[in-house]
Short mmCIF file of C-alpha atoms and ligand atoms in Angstrom, two decimals:
data_model
loop_
_atom_site.label_atom_id
_atom_site.label_comp_id
_atom_site.label_asym_id
_atom_site.label_seq_id
_atom_site.Cartn_x
_atom_site.Cartn_y
_atom_site.Cartn_z
CA MET A 1 5.90 -25.31 -10.53
CA ASP A 2 8.62 -28.05 -9.96
CA SER A 3 11.25 -27.39 -7.41
CA PHE A 4 8.99 -26.47 -5.02
CA SER A 5 6.51 -29.11 -5.08
CA CYS A 6 7.34 -30.49 -2.00
CA GLN A 7 7.03 -27.50 -0.05
CA LYS A 8 5.42 -24.76 1.13
CA VAL A 9 5.52 -21.64 -1.65
CA ASN A 10 6.75 -18.28 0.59
CA VAL A 11 5.09 -14.99 -1.01
CA ASP A 12 4.70 -11.36 0.33
CA LEU A 13 2.70 -9.51 -2.08
CA HIS A 14 2.34 -5.67 -0.52
CA MET A 15 5.75 -3.61 -0.60
CA HIS A 16 6.59 -0.01 -1.21
CA THR A 17 9.88 0.81 -3.15
CA THR A 18 11.20 4.47 -3.40
CA CYS A 19 8.81 5.02 -6.11
CA SER A 20 6.78 5.93 -3.88
CA ASP A 21 7.42 6.00 0.24
CA GLY A 22 10.20 2.74 0.37
CA THR A 23 13.09 3.37 0.64
CA ASP A 24 14.66 0.39 -1.44
CA SER A 25 14.67 0.77 -5.25
CA PRO A 26 12.86 -2.08 -7.58
CA GLU A 27 15.95 -3.58 -8.15
CA GLU A 28 16.74 -4.10 -4.60
CA ILE A 29 13.72 -4.56 -3.13
CA VAL A 30 13.78 -7.95 -5.33
CA LYS A 31 17.30 -8.82 -4.23
CA LEU A 32 16.28 -8.95 -1.23
CA ALA A 33 13.21 -10.95 -1.62
CA SER A 34 15.09 -13.49 -3.03
CA SER A 35 17.21 -13.76 -0.27
CA LYS A 36 15.11 -14.40 1.81
CA GLY A 37 13.54 -16.86 0.28
CA LEU A 38 10.04 -15.66 -1.04
CA LYS A 39 9.10 -17.13 -4.62
CA VAL A 40 6.25 -14.91 -4.92
CA ILE A 41 5.93 -11.10 -4.90
CA SER A 42 4.18 -8.31 -5.75
CA ILE A 43 5.49 -4.60 -5.38
CA THR A 44 2.23 -2.42 -4.40
CA ASP A 45 3.41 1.37 -4.57
CA HIS A 46 1.61 3.94 -3.55
CA ASP A 47 -0.44 5.80 -6.64
CA THR A 48 2.65 4.62 -9.07
CA VAL A 49 3.51 1.29 -11.11
CA SER A 50 6.57 3.18 -11.97
CA GLY A 51 8.55 0.85 -10.61
CA VAL A 52 6.83 -2.45 -12.15
CA GLN A 53 8.82 -2.97 -15.32
CA LYS A 54 12.56 -3.00 -13.53
CA ALA A 55 11.28 -4.98 -10.54
CA ALA A 56 9.73 -7.81 -13.39
CA GLU A 57 12.41 -7.89 -15.28
CA VAL A 58 15.07 -8.50 -12.18
CA ALA A 59 11.87 -11.21 -10.64
CA LYS A 60 12.73 -13.26 -13.79
CA GLY A 61 16.56 -13.12 -13.35
CA GLU A 62 15.91 -14.38 -9.92
CA GLY A 63 13.60 -16.98 -10.52
CA ILE A 64 10.38 -15.36 -9.06
CA GLU A 65 6.92 -15.05 -9.78
CA PHE A 66 6.34 -11.28 -10.21
CA VAL A 67 2.82 -9.88 -9.86
CA PRO A 68 2.24 -6.22 -10.77
CA GLY A 69 0.76 -4.32 -8.45
CA ILE A 70 -0.24 -0.67 -6.96
CA GLU A 71 -1.63 0.49 -3.55
CA VAL A 72 -4.41 3.34 -3.64
CA THR A 73 -6.12 5.53 -1.28
CA ALA A 74 -9.76 5.73 -1.18
CA ASP A 75 -12.52 8.27 0.09
CA THR A 76 -13.02 7.09 4.01
CA SER A 77 -16.27 10.06 4.18
CA PHE A 78 -18.85 7.71 5.42
CA LEU A 79 -16.37 5.35 7.68
CA PRO A 80 -15.46 6.43 11.10
CA PRO A 81 -12.76 8.89 12.08
CA ASP A 82 -9.48 8.30 11.27
CA ALA A 83 -10.28 5.22 9.15
CA GLU A 84 -7.66 4.45 6.40
CA PHE A 85 -9.08 3.18 2.87
CA HIS A 86 -6.51 1.49 0.94
CA ILE A 87 -7.35 -0.66 -2.06
CA LEU A 88 -4.71 -2.68 -3.48
CA GLY A 89 -4.90 -3.69 -6.99
CA TYR A 90 -2.80 -6.73 -8.41
CA PHE A 91 -2.36 -8.06 -12.39
CA ILE A 92 -3.05 -5.21 -13.87
CA ASP A 93 -2.14 -3.63 -16.86
CA THR A 94 0.25 -0.87 -16.05
CA GLU A 95 -0.22 0.43 -19.90
CA SER A 96 -3.73 0.65 -20.26
CA SER A 97 -5.34 3.71 -19.88
CA ALA A 98 -7.54 3.41 -17.03
CA VAL A 99 -4.07 2.53 -15.05
CA LYS A 100 -2.95 5.77 -16.40
CA GLU A 101 -5.85 7.40 -15.51
CA LEU A 102 -5.30 6.60 -12.03
CA VAL A 103 -1.71 7.39 -11.55
CA GLU A 104 -2.60 10.81 -13.17
CA PHE A 105 -5.16 11.37 -10.66
CA PHE A 106 -3.74 10.36 -7.42
CA SER A 107 0.03 12.05 -8.79
CA LYS A 108 -1.98 15.59 -9.21
CA THR A 109 -3.54 15.51 -6.00
CA ARG A 110 -0.57 14.19 -3.52
CA GLU A 111 1.53 16.64 -4.60
CA LYS A 112 -0.78 19.42 -4.17
CA ARG A 113 -1.13 17.49 -0.73
CA ASN A 114 2.46 17.56 0.17
CA ARG A 115 2.96 21.33 -0.92
CA LEU A 116 0.27 22.62 1.28
CA LEU A 117 0.95 20.15 4.02
CA ILE A 118 5.28 21.60 3.48
CA GLU A 119 3.48 25.07 3.38
CA ARG A 120 2.12 24.66 6.45
CA LEU A 121 5.27 23.26 8.26
CA GLU A 122 7.52 26.34 6.47
CA ASP A 123 4.77 28.77 8.11
CA ALA A 124 5.10 27.40 11.66
CA GLY A 125 8.69 28.04 11.12
CA TYR A 126 10.38 24.63 10.33
CA ASP A 127 13.00 24.22 8.88
CA ILE A 128 11.63 21.87 5.85
CA HIS A 129 11.23 22.84 2.42
CA TYR A 130 9.14 21.05 -0.68
CA GLU A 131 12.25 20.98 -2.58
CA ASP A 132 14.67 18.84 0.25
CA VAL A 133 11.91 16.02 0.41
CA GLU A 134 11.64 15.67 -3.27
CA SER A 135 15.18 16.04 -4.07
CA VAL A 136 16.18 12.77 -1.53
CA PHE A 137 12.86 10.88 -2.55
CA GLY A 138 11.41 11.93 -5.58
CA LYS A 139 8.74 13.54 -6.87
CA ASN A 140 6.16 10.59 -5.42
CA PHE A 141 6.78 10.87 -1.78
CA GLY A 142 4.82 10.24 1.14
CA LYS A 143 4.11 11.85 5.14
CA PRO A 144 6.48 8.36 6.22
CA ASN A 145 8.93 9.97 3.96
CA ILE A 146 8.36 13.79 5.28
CA VAL A 147 9.01 12.16 8.78
CA THR A 148 12.10 10.55 8.43
CA LEU A 149 13.36 14.27 7.35
CA LEU A 150 11.78 15.68 10.02
CA VAL A 151 13.39 13.22 12.65
CA GLU A 152 17.08 13.59 10.28
CA LYS A 153 17.28 17.35 10.77
CA LYS A 154 16.18 16.63 14.63
CA ILE A 155 13.29 18.88 13.92
CA VAL A 156 11.20 16.06 15.98
CA PRO A 157 13.13 13.67 18.24
CA THR A 158 10.37 10.78 17.36
CA ARG A 159 8.45 9.27 14.40
CA LYS A 160 5.74 9.28 16.38
CA GLU A 161 6.27 13.12 17.54
CA ALA A 162 6.61 13.59 13.30
CA PHE A 163 3.71 11.87 12.97
CA SER A 164 1.69 13.67 15.28
CA LEU A 165 2.91 17.24 14.38
CA ILE A 166 1.32 16.75 10.44
CA LYS A 167 -1.15 15.59 11.86
CA LYS A 168 -1.91 18.59 13.63
CA TYR A 169 -2.06 20.72 9.89
CA LYS A 170 -5.40 18.39 8.97
CA VAL A 171 -3.99 18.52 5.25
CA LYS A 172 -5.77 15.72 3.71
CA ARG A 173 -5.54 14.16 0.12
CA GLU A 174 -8.10 14.36 -2.29
CA LYS A 175 -9.63 10.82 -2.80
CA LEU A 176 -11.33 8.40 -5.28
CA ASP A 177 -14.42 6.64 -4.05
CA TYR A 178 -13.50 3.06 -3.71
CA ARG A 179 -16.22 2.09 -6.33
CA GLU A 180 -15.00 4.23 -8.68
CA ILE A 181 -11.25 2.55 -7.97
CA PHE A 182 -12.64 -1.43 -8.44
CA ARG A 183 -14.02 0.03 -11.67
CA LEU A 184 -10.55 1.45 -12.68
CA LEU A 185 -8.61 -1.75 -11.31
CA LYS A 186 -11.18 -4.13 -13.17
CA GLU A 187 -10.84 -1.64 -16.25
CA ALA A 188 -6.89 -2.25 -16.30
CA ASN A 189 -7.62 -6.26 -16.35
CA GLY A 190 -6.69 -5.96 -12.53
CA VAL A 191 -8.07 -7.69 -9.21
CA PRO A 192 -8.78 -5.50 -6.54
CA VAL A 193 -8.68 -6.22 -3.15
CA VAL A 194 -9.06 -4.28 0.30
CA ALA A 195 -5.94 -4.07 1.71
CA HIS A 196 -5.06 -4.36 5.93
CA PRO A 197 -9.10 -3.70 6.89
CA PRO A 198 -8.56 -3.00 10.41
CA THR A 199 -7.71 0.39 9.60
CA LEU A 200 -11.53 0.87 8.07
CA LYS A 201 -11.85 1.34 11.99
CA ILE A 202 -15.50 -0.97 11.69
CA PRO A 203 -16.38 -3.83 14.06
CA ARG A 204 -15.49 -7.01 13.04
CA ALA A 205 -19.31 -7.69 13.47
CA SER A 206 -19.79 -5.68 10.78
CA TYR A 207 -17.42 -7.37 7.90
CA LEU A 208 -19.49 -9.37 6.95
CA SER A 209 -22.48 -7.30 5.77
CA PHE A 210 -19.55 -4.38 4.56
CA PHE A 211 -17.87 -6.89 2.49
CA ARG A 212 -20.77 -8.57 0.84
CA LYS A 213 -21.69 -4.89 -0.49
CA LEU A 214 -18.70 -4.28 -1.63
CA LYS A 215 -18.28 -7.49 -3.59
CA SER A 216 -21.62 -6.61 -5.29
CA GLU A 217 -20.07 -3.29 -6.09
CA GLY A 218 -17.01 -5.04 -7.70
CA LEU A 219 -14.35 -6.28 -5.02
CA GLU A 220 -12.43 -9.40 -5.22
CA GLY A 221 -10.47 -9.91 -2.54
CA ILE A 222 -9.67 -9.63 0.97
CA GLU A 223 -5.77 -9.09 2.74
CA ILE A 224 -6.21 -10.91 5.41
CA VAL A 225 -2.62 -11.35 6.54
CA HIS A 226 -0.16 -8.18 7.06
CA SER A 227 2.22 -6.76 9.52
CA ILE A 228 -1.07 -4.92 11.61
CA HIS A 229 -3.14 -7.91 12.08
CA THR A 230 -3.41 -9.63 15.29
CA PRO A 231 -3.78 -13.71 15.07
CA SER A 232 -7.50 -13.32 14.89
CA ASP A 233 -8.18 -10.65 12.65
CA VAL A 234 -6.51 -12.86 10.19
CA GLU A 235 -8.72 -15.56 11.65
CA THR A 236 -11.58 -13.43 11.38
CA LEU A 237 -10.75 -12.02 7.46
CA ARG A 238 -10.19 -15.65 6.58
CA CYS A 239 -13.38 -16.49 7.44
CA VAL A 240 -15.20 -13.52 6.10
CA ALA A 241 -13.78 -13.82 2.57
CA GLY A 242 -14.01 -18.19 2.82
CA GLU A 243 -18.07 -17.15 3.09
CA LEU A 244 -18.33 -14.14 0.74
CA SER A 245 -16.02 -16.61 -1.98
CA LEU A 246 -13.30 -13.65 -1.97
CA PHE A 247 -10.02 -13.96 -2.86
CA THR A 248 -7.57 -14.13 0.13
CA THR A 249 -4.00 -11.94 0.23
CA GLY A 250 -1.13 -10.95 2.36
CA GLY A 251 2.11 -9.63 2.98
CA SER A 252 4.19 -7.53 5.25
CA ASP A 253 3.86 -3.40 4.13
CA TYR A 254 7.30 -3.47 3.80
CA HIS A 255 8.41 -0.18 3.50
CA GLY A 256 12.63 -0.20 4.33
CA TYR A 257 13.64 1.96 6.75
CA ASN A 258 10.85 4.15 6.29
CA LYS A 259 8.84 1.57 8.61
CA PRO A 260 11.39 0.14 10.71
CA ASP A 261 9.53 -2.23 12.49
CA ILE A 262 8.71 -3.76 9.39
CA SER A 263 11.20 -6.32 7.26
CA LEU A 264 10.48 -8.12 4.24
CA GLY A 265 9.03 -11.35 4.48
CA MET A 266 8.77 -11.20 8.10
CA LEU A 267 5.67 -12.51 8.18
CA ASN A 268 5.93 -15.95 6.63
CA ILE A 269 3.36 -15.94 4.25
CA LYS A 270 2.71 -19.81 2.79
CA LEU A 271 0.65 -19.29 -0.82
CA GLU A 272 -0.94 -22.38 -0.13
CA ASP A 273 -2.75 -20.66 2.90
CA LEU A 274 -3.73 -17.67 0.69
CA ASN A 275 -6.89 -18.38 -1.73
CA PHE A 276 -4.94 -16.50 -4.33
CA GLY A 277 -2.36 -19.36 -5.88
CA ILE A 278 -4.75 -20.02 -8.71
CA PHE A 279 -3.80 -16.80 -9.96
CA THR A 280 0.42 -17.58 -10.14
CA GLY A 281 2.65 -20.11 -12.00
CA VAL A 282 3.46 -21.86 -9.05
P1 AMP B 301 0.09 9.35 2.73
O1 AMP B 301 0.31 7.80 1.65
O2 AMP B 301 1.75 10.00 2.06
O3 AMP B 301 -0.79 9.96 2.77
O4 AMP B 301 0.55 8.55 3.90
C1 AMP B 301 -0.26 7.82 4.87
C2 AMP B 301 0.97 6.49 4.85
O5 AMP B 301 1.58 7.19 6.08
C3 AMP B 301 -0.20 5.51 5.49
O6 AMP B 301 -0.53 4.63 4.42
C4 AMP B 301 0.55 5.33 6.73
O7 AMP B 301 1.78 3.88 6.54
C5 AMP B 301 1.62 5.90 7.24
N1 AMP B 301 1.34 6.96 8.53
C6 AMP B 301 -0.17 8.01 8.41
N2 AMP B 301 0.24 7.80 10.30
C7 AMP B 301 1.24 7.43 10.48
C8 AMP B 301 1.14 7.37 12.05
N3 AMP B 301 0.61 7.97 13.11
N4 AMP B 301 2.52 6.35 12.40
C9 AMP B 301 2.83 5.29 11.77
N5 AMP B 301 2.97 5.99 10.35
C10 AMP B 301 1.37 6.67 9.41
ZN1 ZN B 302 3.12 3.29 2.40
FE1 FE B 303 -1.84 0.85 3.11
FE1 FE B 304 1.14 -0.46 1.87
#
């Protein structure tokens, strides 16, 4: 690294584009990252790598170190109710058969869930249809897109109420066991990282034993900085990752106007404060 050698390097390793449930295209998001002074970024769309190539190209032109990424959702049947278990995969070979397998599984199960959920809403008399959502947001849309449309069409007044409405129908996506996800990500030369651990809904006192077990099963890192983390979450997770010699990452989880409270780079994350820099060229 030459021109930044005396100053800390701004990073954001978690963001979503229009290829999943964000509202900035891959090109727009990289340009926005550049305007915010970010020097290392990753796009981590849910269940797809379709934005990676374009984002990498634009990042090159902007002088940004780009890390190919993805975010997928693991089965939570062994976790408390309402837990969300998201796994980030960094440095994946997007052309590998393992990534293709992962993407194929999740795109099928996501479409099935989306169709069923919207059918339930239609049956209940709400004026929302699968084709409407798909035509605005593309094939790989998620709940935040459905919520955006429910609010835009004035079917429900707020995003919060729209999420509650969706939740009522209890339509679940089929997920993969986390060990299978670790295996596929590693087969694609990727680094598996547990995203935003507070959504696992396990007590902090269990973090050390939980992550120790996951490490023995293939985990390589923990996302310690995220827009839902409190300062004490960050410190606890940093400590756990240090104890277990796991890599540490951080990102905003920017989704454009689908998550209006989050802006890109808002957490002011520095590469030097993460144990991730060894992977990057800066
Ligand atoms: P999906 O990937 O389509 O299953 O949507 C799940 C995503 O929707 C999660 O990652 C959250 O970002 C978002 N989400 C789900 N429930 C809520 C909620 N009650 N409030 C805000 N965001 C939510
Ligand atoms: Zn999302
Ligand atoms: Fe997530
Ligand atoms: Fe995310």
